[in-house]
Short mmCIF file of C-alpha atoms and ligand atoms in Angstrom, two decimals:
data_model
loop_
_atom_site.label_atom_id
_atom_site.label_comp_id
_atom_site.label_asym_id
_atom_site.label_seq_id
_atom_site.Cartn_x
_atom_site.Cartn_y
_atom_site.Cartn_z
CA MET A 18 -2.06 -11.77 -30.84
CA HIS A 19 2.00 -11.22 -29.90
CA ILE A 20 4.01 -7.50 -30.24
CA ASN A 21 7.14 -7.23 -32.46
CA GLU A 22 9.79 -8.45 -30.33
CA GLU A 23 12.44 -7.06 -33.08
CA ARG A 24 10.92 -4.04 -33.58
CA LEU A 25 10.53 -3.33 -29.95
CA TRP A 26 14.37 -4.11 -28.88
CA ASN A 27 15.93 -2.41 -31.45
CA ARG A 28 14.43 0.58 -30.57
CA ILE A 29 15.18 0.35 -26.80
CA ASN A 30 18.92 0.09 -28.63
CA GLU A 31 18.96 2.61 -30.75
CA LEU A 32 17.07 5.28 -28.24
CA GLY A 33 20.00 3.73 -25.92
CA GLU A 34 22.38 4.92 -28.03
CA ILE A 35 21.34 8.67 -26.72
CA GLY A 36 23.79 10.41 -24.17
CA ARG A 37 26.70 8.05 -24.23
CA SER A 38 28.73 8.93 -21.74
CA GLU A 39 32.45 8.06 -22.03
CA ASN A 40 31.83 5.66 -19.62
CA GLY A 41 29.59 4.05 -20.95
CA GLY A 42 26.26 4.80 -19.26
CA LEU A 43 23.42 7.52 -20.25
CA ASN A 44 23.04 10.82 -19.66
CA ARG A 45 19.87 12.15 -20.58
CA PHE A 46 19.00 14.80 -18.16
CA SER A 47 15.59 17.12 -18.21
CA PHE A 48 16.04 19.84 -20.79
CA THR A 49 19.59 19.23 -22.49
CA ASP A 50 19.63 19.04 -25.94
CA GLU A 51 20.24 14.96 -24.63
CA GLU A 52 17.30 14.54 -23.65
CA ARG A 53 15.52 16.66 -26.52
CA GLN A 54 17.39 13.85 -28.71
CA ALA A 55 15.86 11.14 -27.46
CA LYS A 56 12.19 12.71 -27.27
CA GLU A 57 12.42 12.90 -30.75
CA LEU A 58 13.63 9.78 -32.03
CA ILE A 59 10.20 9.09 -29.00
CA LYS A 60 7.91 10.99 -31.06
CA LYS A 61 9.03 9.58 -34.65
CA TYR A 62 8.56 6.22 -33.18
CA MET A 63 5.00 7.66 -32.16
CA ALA A 64 4.30 8.49 -35.27
CA GLU A 65 4.81 5.16 -37.27
CA ALA A 66 2.29 3.39 -34.08
CA GLY A 67 0.24 5.55 -35.87
CA LEU A 68 -0.90 7.97 -33.37
CA SER A 69 -1.37 11.42 -32.92
CA VAL A 70 1.22 13.01 -31.31
CA ARG A 71 1.46 16.09 -28.61
CA GLU A 72 4.73 17.04 -25.76
CA ASP A 73 2.65 19.95 -23.24
CA GLU A 74 4.46 22.45 -21.38
CA ILE A 75 6.83 20.67 -19.16
CA GLY A 76 7.76 18.52 -22.23
CA ASN A 77 5.95 15.76 -21.93
CA VAL A 78 5.31 13.83 -24.95
CA PHE A 79 2.18 11.77 -25.72
CA GLY A 80 0.84 9.09 -28.23
CA LYS A 81 -2.47 8.79 -28.71
CA MET A 82 -4.84 6.42 -30.59
CA ASP A 83 -9.17 7.04 -30.27
CA GLY A 84 -11.30 3.94 -29.15
CA LYS A 85 -13.74 3.25 -31.16
CA ASN A 86 -15.75 5.29 -28.31
CA PRO A 87 -16.34 9.24 -28.26
CA ASN A 88 -16.72 9.67 -24.41
CA GLY A 89 -14.35 6.77 -23.68
CA LYS A 90 -11.99 6.99 -20.59
CA THR A 91 -8.30 6.50 -21.25
CA VAL A 92 -6.46 4.04 -20.16
CA LEU A 93 -2.92 5.61 -20.03
CA ILE A 94 0.73 2.92 -20.69
CA GLY A 95 3.92 5.41 -19.86
CA SER A 96 7.43 5.84 -18.07
CA HIS A 97 10.19 8.22 -18.79
CA ILE A 98 13.44 8.81 -21.03
CA ASP A 99 15.36 10.54 -19.37
CA THR A 100 18.64 8.78 -17.05
CA VAL A 101 19.95 9.42 -13.64
CA LEU A 102 24.23 10.14 -14.76
CA ASN A 103 25.55 7.76 -16.70
CA GLY A 104 22.28 5.27 -16.53
CA GLY A 105 21.11 2.95 -17.82
CA LYS A 106 19.32 1.95 -21.44
CA PHE A 107 15.67 0.08 -20.19
CA ASP A 108 15.06 2.42 -17.39
CA GLY A 109 12.27 3.91 -18.25
CA ALA A 110 12.63 3.63 -21.59
CA VAL A 111 11.31 0.13 -21.26
CA GLY A 112 7.81 1.62 -20.15
CA VAL A 113 7.48 3.82 -22.49
CA LEU A 114 8.61 1.77 -25.03
CA SER A 115 6.38 -1.47 -24.91
CA GLY A 116 3.82 1.26 -24.44
CA ILE A 117 4.60 2.78 -27.97
CA GLU A 118 5.13 -1.13 -29.45
CA VAL A 119 1.43 -2.31 -27.93
CA LEU A 120 -0.70 -0.02 -29.69
CA GLN A 121 1.43 0.14 -33.04
CA THR A 122 0.89 -3.94 -32.95
CA LEU A 123 -3.75 -3.11 -32.07
CA ASN A 124 -2.65 -0.41 -35.32
CA GLU A 125 -1.48 -3.27 -37.56
CA LYS A 126 -3.68 -5.98 -36.39
CA GLY A 127 -6.94 -3.08 -37.48
CA ILE A 128 -7.68 -3.22 -33.66
CA THR A 129 -9.32 -0.05 -32.61
CA THR A 130 -10.11 -0.69 -28.59
CA GLU A 131 -13.67 0.89 -26.77
CA ASN A 132 -11.40 3.05 -25.34
CA PRO A 133 -8.92 5.66 -26.09
CA LEU A 134 -5.06 4.43 -25.28
CA GLU A 135 -2.41 6.87 -24.82
CA VAL A 136 1.42 6.35 -24.03
CA VAL A 137 3.22 8.41 -23.03
CA ALA A 138 7.19 9.38 -21.45
CA PHE A 139 7.26 11.38 -18.44
CA THR A 140 9.96 14.55 -17.88
CA ASP A 141 12.19 13.56 -15.75
CA GLU A 142 10.80 11.12 -13.50
CA GLU A 143 14.91 10.81 -12.34
CA GLY A 144 16.04 14.44 -10.83
CA ALA A 145 19.21 13.66 -11.65
CA ARG A 146 19.48 17.66 -12.60
CA PHE A 147 18.30 19.71 -10.18
CA SER A 148 17.11 16.83 -6.87
CA THR A 149 13.71 16.75 -7.62
CA GLY A 150 12.28 14.21 -9.15
CA LEU A 151 8.77 13.32 -10.95
CA LEU A 152 8.28 16.92 -12.26
CA GLY A 153 7.12 15.35 -15.36
CA SER A 154 3.85 12.71 -13.18
CA GLU A 155 3.21 16.34 -10.81
CA ALA A 156 2.66 18.54 -13.58
CA TYR A 157 0.45 15.65 -14.96
CA ILE A 158 -2.00 16.07 -12.06
CA GLY A 159 -1.64 19.55 -11.12
CA ASP A 160 1.04 18.90 -7.96
CA LEU A 161 3.74 21.07 -9.19
CA THR A 162 3.65 25.29 -8.84
CA TYR A 163 5.74 27.43 -10.87
CA ASN A 164 7.61 28.12 -7.66
CA ASP A 165 9.31 23.99 -7.83
CA LEU A 166 10.61 25.38 -11.20
CA ALA A 167 12.18 28.68 -9.61
CA ASP A 168 13.86 27.02 -7.23
CA ASN A 169 15.06 24.22 -7.91
CA THR A 170 18.66 24.62 -8.99
CA ASP A 171 21.24 22.56 -10.92
CA ASN A 172 25.23 22.54 -10.16
CA ASN A 173 25.37 25.69 -12.47
CA GLY A 174 22.44 27.40 -10.13
CA ILE A 175 19.50 26.65 -13.60
CA SER A 176 16.80 26.54 -12.43
CA ILE A 177 14.04 24.29 -13.79
CA ALA A 178 12.82 27.44 -15.37
CA GLU A 179 15.75 28.61 -17.13
CA ALA A 180 16.26 25.54 -18.57
CA MET A 181 12.60 25.15 -19.60
CA ILE A 182 12.63 28.40 -21.72
CA ASN A 183 16.23 28.12 -22.28
CA GLN A 184 14.33 25.09 -24.33
CA GLY A 185 11.66 26.47 -25.71
CA TYR A 186 9.19 25.58 -22.87
CA ASP A 187 6.55 27.97 -20.91
CA PRO A 188 7.57 27.36 -16.93
CA THR A 189 4.46 29.83 -16.00
CA ASN A 190 2.32 27.57 -17.92
CA LEU A 191 1.72 24.12 -15.79
CA ALA A 192 -2.25 25.03 -16.23
CA SER A 193 -2.18 24.02 -19.53
CA VAL A 194 0.10 20.75 -18.56
CA LYS A 195 -2.83 19.33 -15.28
CA ALA A 196 -5.31 16.17 -16.83
CA ASP A 197 -8.32 15.61 -16.74
CA ALA A 198 -8.23 13.17 -13.72
CA ASN A 199 -12.08 12.68 -15.29
CA SER A 200 -10.74 11.45 -18.55
CA ILE A 201 -8.06 8.58 -17.50
CA LYS A 202 -9.77 5.02 -16.67
CA CYS A 203 -6.20 4.10 -15.61
CA TYR A 204 -2.14 3.98 -16.35
CA LEU A 205 0.32 1.51 -16.26
CA GLU A 206 3.81 0.83 -16.63
CA VAL A 207 6.26 -1.10 -17.16
CA HIS A 208 10.00 -1.02 -15.55
CA ILE A 209 12.34 -2.58 -14.43
CA GLU A 210 12.48 -4.50 -11.45
CA GLN A 211 15.66 -3.04 -10.07
CA GLY A 212 16.60 -5.40 -7.86
CA LYS A 213 16.16 -9.29 -6.95
CA VAL A 214 12.43 -10.63 -7.02
CA LEU A 215 11.94 -11.96 -9.54
CA GLU A 216 15.76 -13.80 -11.10
CA SER A 217 15.60 -15.99 -7.36
CA LYS A 218 11.92 -16.42 -8.26
CA ASN A 219 12.85 -17.59 -12.21
CA VAL A 220 9.84 -15.29 -14.26
CA PRO A 221 10.57 -13.15 -16.18
CA VAL A 222 7.41 -11.37 -15.25
CA GLY A 223 6.79 -9.97 -12.22
CA LEU A 224 3.16 -8.13 -11.00
CA VAL A 225 3.20 -4.97 -8.52
CA THR A 226 1.19 -4.94 -5.72
CA GLY A 227 2.22 -0.89 -5.04
CA ILE A 228 4.50 1.00 -4.70
CA ALA A 229 5.86 1.62 -1.04
CA GLY A 230 5.57 4.82 0.62
CA LEU A 231 8.80 6.10 2.32
CA ARG A 232 9.83 7.22 5.92
CA TRP A 233 13.06 8.96 6.35
CA LEU A 234 14.79 9.90 9.65
CA LYS A 235 17.88 11.34 10.86
CA ILE A 236 19.50 10.11 13.61
CA LYS A 237 21.83 12.01 15.79
CA ILE A 238 23.75 10.81 19.15
CA ASN A 239 25.28 13.59 21.98
CA GLY A 240 27.73 11.32 23.94
CA GLU A 241 31.12 12.13 25.73
CA ALA A 242 34.63 12.52 23.45
CA GLY A 243 37.72 10.83 25.69
CA HIS A 244 41.45 9.03 25.86
CA ALA A 245 40.85 6.12 23.76
CA GLY A 246 43.94 5.13 26.11
CA THR A 247 42.74 6.61 30.01
CA THR A 248 38.70 6.23 30.04
CA PRO A 249 37.84 2.84 31.82
CA MET A 250 35.20 0.93 29.83
CA ALA A 251 32.62 1.66 32.89
CA LEU A 252 33.43 5.41 32.90
CA ARG A 253 32.22 6.05 28.79
CA LYS A 254 29.00 7.26 26.94
CA ASP A 255 30.06 6.18 23.71
CA PRO A 256 27.56 8.13 21.43
CA LEU A 257 29.16 5.24 18.38
CA ALA A 258 28.14 2.27 20.42
CA ALA A 259 24.78 3.43 20.82
CA ALA A 260 24.00 3.58 17.05
CA VAL A 261 25.58 0.35 16.83
CA GLU A 262 22.93 -1.23 18.80
CA ILE A 263 20.26 0.81 17.67
CA ILE A 264 21.28 -0.24 13.65
CA HIS A 265 21.04 -4.20 15.31
CA ARG A 266 17.52 -3.53 15.80
CA VAL A 267 16.22 -1.69 13.14
CA GLU A 268 17.33 -4.75 11.02
CA GLN A 269 15.96 -6.71 12.70
CA LEU A 270 13.08 -4.61 13.37
CA ALA A 271 12.56 -4.60 9.86
CA LYS A 272 13.30 -9.01 9.77
CA GLU A 273 10.17 -8.87 11.30
CA GLN A 274 7.87 -8.16 9.17
CA GLU A 275 6.68 -9.38 6.76
CA GLN A 276 7.87 -6.88 3.54
CA THR A 277 9.30 -4.08 5.28
CA VAL A 278 12.83 -3.25 4.26
CA MET A 279 15.73 -0.23 6.57
CA THR A 280 18.76 0.72 5.54
CA VAL A 281 21.21 2.64 7.64
CA GLY A 282 22.70 5.17 4.41
CA GLN A 283 24.39 7.58 6.02
CA PHE A 284 26.99 7.89 8.70
CA ILE A 285 29.15 10.34 10.23
CA VAL A 286 31.03 9.83 13.45
CA ASN A 287 32.47 12.52 14.79
CA PRO A 288 35.87 13.90 15.61
CA GLY A 289 36.82 10.32 13.51
CA GLY A 290 39.98 9.41 15.60
CA ILE A 291 42.09 6.22 15.93
CA ASN A 292 42.79 7.09 19.76
CA VAL A 293 39.53 9.27 20.67
CA ILE A 294 36.37 7.84 22.06
CA PRO A 295 33.89 9.67 19.66
CA SER A 296 31.76 12.76 20.70
CA ASN A 297 28.87 12.27 18.18
CA VAL A 298 27.32 10.09 15.80
CA GLU A 299 24.96 10.62 13.13
CA PHE A 300 23.05 8.40 10.76
CA THR A 301 20.04 8.11 8.86
CA ILE A 302 17.83 5.65 8.65
CA ASP A 303 14.75 4.97 5.35
CA ILE A 304 12.37 2.32 6.35
CA ARG A 305 9.05 1.61 3.25
CA ASP A 306 6.51 -0.05 3.38
CA LEU A 307 3.05 -0.57 1.10
CA SER A 308 1.03 -0.05 5.04
CA GLU A 309 1.49 3.22 6.45
CA ALA A 310 -0.02 2.13 8.86
CA LEU A 311 3.06 0.52 9.39
CA LEU A 312 5.09 2.85 8.65
CA ASP A 313 4.22 5.17 11.20
CA GLN A 314 3.41 2.19 14.05
CA LEU A 315 7.86 1.60 12.79
CA VAL A 316 8.73 5.14 13.68
CA THR A 317 7.63 5.27 17.08
CA GLN A 318 9.18 1.87 17.96
CA ILE A 319 12.36 3.19 16.73
CA ASN A 320 12.03 6.31 18.61
CA ASN A 321 10.88 4.52 21.29
CA MET A 322 14.14 1.74 21.48
CA THR A 323 16.88 4.34 20.06
CA HIS A 324 15.63 6.30 23.79
CA ASN A 325 15.84 3.38 25.34
CA ILE A 326 18.68 2.58 24.94
CA CYS A 327 20.89 5.80 24.24
CA ALA A 328 19.00 6.53 28.05
CA LYS A 329 19.94 3.06 28.84
CA ARG A 330 24.31 4.19 27.49
CA GLU A 331 24.21 8.04 29.09
CA VAL A 332 24.05 9.23 25.84
CA THR A 333 21.78 12.07 24.23
CA LEU A 334 19.22 11.43 21.18
CA GLU A 335 18.17 13.96 18.55
CA VAL A 336 15.58 12.25 16.10
CA GLU A 337 14.40 14.44 13.12
CA ASN A 338 11.97 13.03 10.56
CA LEU A 339 13.97 13.94 6.96
CA HIS A 340 10.75 13.16 4.88
CA SER A 341 7.93 10.99 4.40
CA VAL A 342 6.03 9.81 1.22
CA SER A 343 3.08 8.26 0.54
CA GLY A 344 2.48 5.12 -0.82
CA VAL A 345 0.50 3.58 -3.42
CA ASP A 346 -2.14 0.20 -3.98
CA CYS A 347 -2.00 -1.94 -7.71
CA SER A 348 -6.32 -0.96 -8.18
CA ALA A 349 -7.53 -3.84 -7.92
CA GLU A 350 -9.65 -3.62 -11.60
CA VAL A 351 -5.70 -3.12 -13.34
CA TYR A 352 -4.01 -6.17 -10.76
CA GLN A 353 -6.37 -7.88 -11.91
CA SER A 354 -6.23 -7.79 -15.86
CA ILE A 355 -1.95 -7.95 -15.36
CA GLN A 356 -2.18 -11.19 -13.35
CA THR A 357 -4.95 -12.91 -15.11
CA THR A 358 -2.01 -12.21 -18.44
CA ILE A 359 0.65 -13.41 -16.94
CA GLU A 360 -1.57 -16.94 -15.66
CA ASP A 361 -2.92 -17.12 -19.35
CA LYS A 362 0.81 -17.39 -20.40
CA GLY A 363 1.22 -20.83 -17.79
CA ILE A 364 4.09 -18.21 -15.39
CA GLU A 365 4.39 -17.99 -12.12
CA VAL A 366 2.31 -15.31 -10.51
CA VAL A 367 4.83 -13.42 -8.11
CA LYS A 368 3.63 -11.11 -6.32
CA LEU A 369 6.09 -8.31 -5.55
CA PRO A 370 5.55 -4.64 -3.75
CA SER A 371 7.97 -2.19 -5.60
CA GLY A 372 10.61 -0.11 -3.32
CA ALA A 373 11.24 2.81 -5.47
CA ILE A 374 9.51 5.02 -6.44
CA HIS A 375 7.68 5.46 -10.08
CA ASP A 376 5.49 7.79 -11.99
CA ALA A 377 2.78 5.72 -11.64
CA MET A 378 2.73 6.51 -7.35
CA VAL A 379 1.90 9.77 -8.78
CA ILE A 380 -0.27 8.90 -11.00
CA GLY A 381 -1.77 7.04 -8.13
CA LYS A 382 -3.13 10.47 -7.00
CA ILE A 383 -5.66 10.65 -9.23
CA THR A 384 -6.71 7.47 -11.36
CA ASP A 385 -6.36 3.50 -10.59
CA ILE A 386 -2.41 2.06 -11.67
CA GLY A 387 -0.73 -1.32 -12.49
CA MET A 388 2.66 -2.23 -12.68
CA ILE A 389 5.20 -4.42 -14.26
CA PHE A 390 8.26 -5.33 -13.61
CA LEU A 391 11.17 -7.32 -15.33
CA ARG A 392 13.42 -9.65 -14.34
CA THR A 393 16.44 -7.79 -14.06
CA LYS A 394 20.03 -8.52 -14.16
CA ASP A 395 22.21 -9.71 -10.57
CA GLY A 396 19.32 -6.19 -9.48
CA ILE A 397 21.54 -4.15 -11.29
CA SER A 398 20.15 -0.93 -12.58
CA HIS A 399 21.49 2.95 -12.48
CA THR A 400 24.54 1.99 -13.60
CA SER A 401 26.08 0.99 -17.51
CA GLU A 402 25.93 -2.40 -16.54
CA GLU A 403 21.94 -2.37 -16.42
CA TRP A 404 20.07 -5.36 -18.35
CA CYS A 405 17.24 -7.04 -19.48
CA GLU A 406 17.18 -10.25 -21.16
CA LYS A 407 15.44 -9.52 -24.96
CA GLU A 408 12.70 -12.41 -24.23
CA ASP A 409 12.04 -10.13 -20.67
CA VAL A 410 11.10 -7.19 -22.80
CA SER A 411 9.22 -9.55 -25.28
CA MET A 412 6.77 -10.84 -22.59
CA GLY A 413 6.12 -7.29 -20.74
CA ALA A 414 5.26 -5.37 -23.81
CA GLN A 415 2.65 -9.43 -24.49
CA VAL A 416 1.48 -8.81 -20.94
CA LEU A 417 1.15 -4.74 -21.03
CA LEU A 418 -1.17 -5.89 -24.33
CA GLY A 419 -2.72 -8.39 -23.08
CA SER A 420 -3.48 -6.49 -20.11
CA VAL A 421 -4.89 -2.75 -21.46
CA ILE A 422 -7.19 -5.17 -24.28
CA LYS A 423 -8.95 -6.20 -21.59
CA LEU A 424 -8.88 -2.93 -19.13
CA ALA A 425 -9.92 -0.90 -23.15
CA ALA A 426 -13.11 -2.76 -23.03
CA ASN A 427 -14.66 -0.31 -21.55
CA SER A 428 -15.76 2.49 -19.37
CA PHE A 429 -17.04 5.03 -20.22
CA VAL A 430 -17.46 9.21 -19.23
CA GLN A 431 -19.36 10.83 -16.81
CA HIS A 432 -21.61 13.43 -18.25
CA GLY A 433 -22.76 15.88 -16.14
ZN1 ZN B 2 12.05 4.27 -13.68
#
């Protein structure tokens, strides 16, 4: 059974015109007219696919196909259709449109699965407007409060709640958005890899092992400012020299692990004069891995290592834990169904973790999840340059179709 490659590709391109900016990229921020237009187009596609369409009070759009078994748990497929500033047309959109394509294909072939199937486009995954993200999926699992909507504002001081009211939603009615976890069998998401692993392995699709958790640290080192010409090397307390040593160790520490990635993405030097030994420096470390235990262990190691280096150099140190997110493993049954489908197509199974956060991570708190990654040209995303080949998009949907058929063949809601 084959999905309709042309239809899927045409929809990616049609949706990929909504919110196009002068820079060539897409601006589809949450609760804007561009996002509304995109949602209406998604609803039209869902209707064409023969699905029953609904939108909830946070703006998640659903298209459902009944199963043979009225008590069957739903196999949910989704992603998002909002974008970052000047974003690409594949990130998120490809997951939603692949889901619709799979259900439309089944409908056209006259196939009704045992379990119900549902596609969802979650609201505000990227968080580009309100610096939040994952709003739709968090509301769906009941993890979002009215205060979250009232407290976060965009650059114009408009809160999420106000923006919602302006678009006709009721921000006080989050209770109606929360899903009955017991009615969902699993959640599948097709997404662009946003990295170079699949490209380097020369495969169109990849099997995601899990979504990495993260730790963000902020490190501040205080030394002693001084004249660059008159302070002998032996008498210096240079915080930048200490930081460089630490950052070098951070890189080594990451490389010693199997899959851990660590990044220093922000760095401030004060006062920042060409002829002044710095008085203090501040930098961040982003640490990601699938294993929570390893993440905690690495944070402890970094703490010890930075303390030792700073003590040796007679500079003082402050370490702040900025942010912590738990990772989620993909579930065995979903994982297996994707793996078998990829193998059946004669494609080498490349297993990789997701270093980026996705709606699947949130949904993973209430049900089994699985993800299929698509080869991404040069690993580039979040720009207008973002690109997936048509055949790869098609293969992703084809693997999704095979996985969904396997997963939707059984399982019942437990009553009483
Ligand atoms: Zn995305």
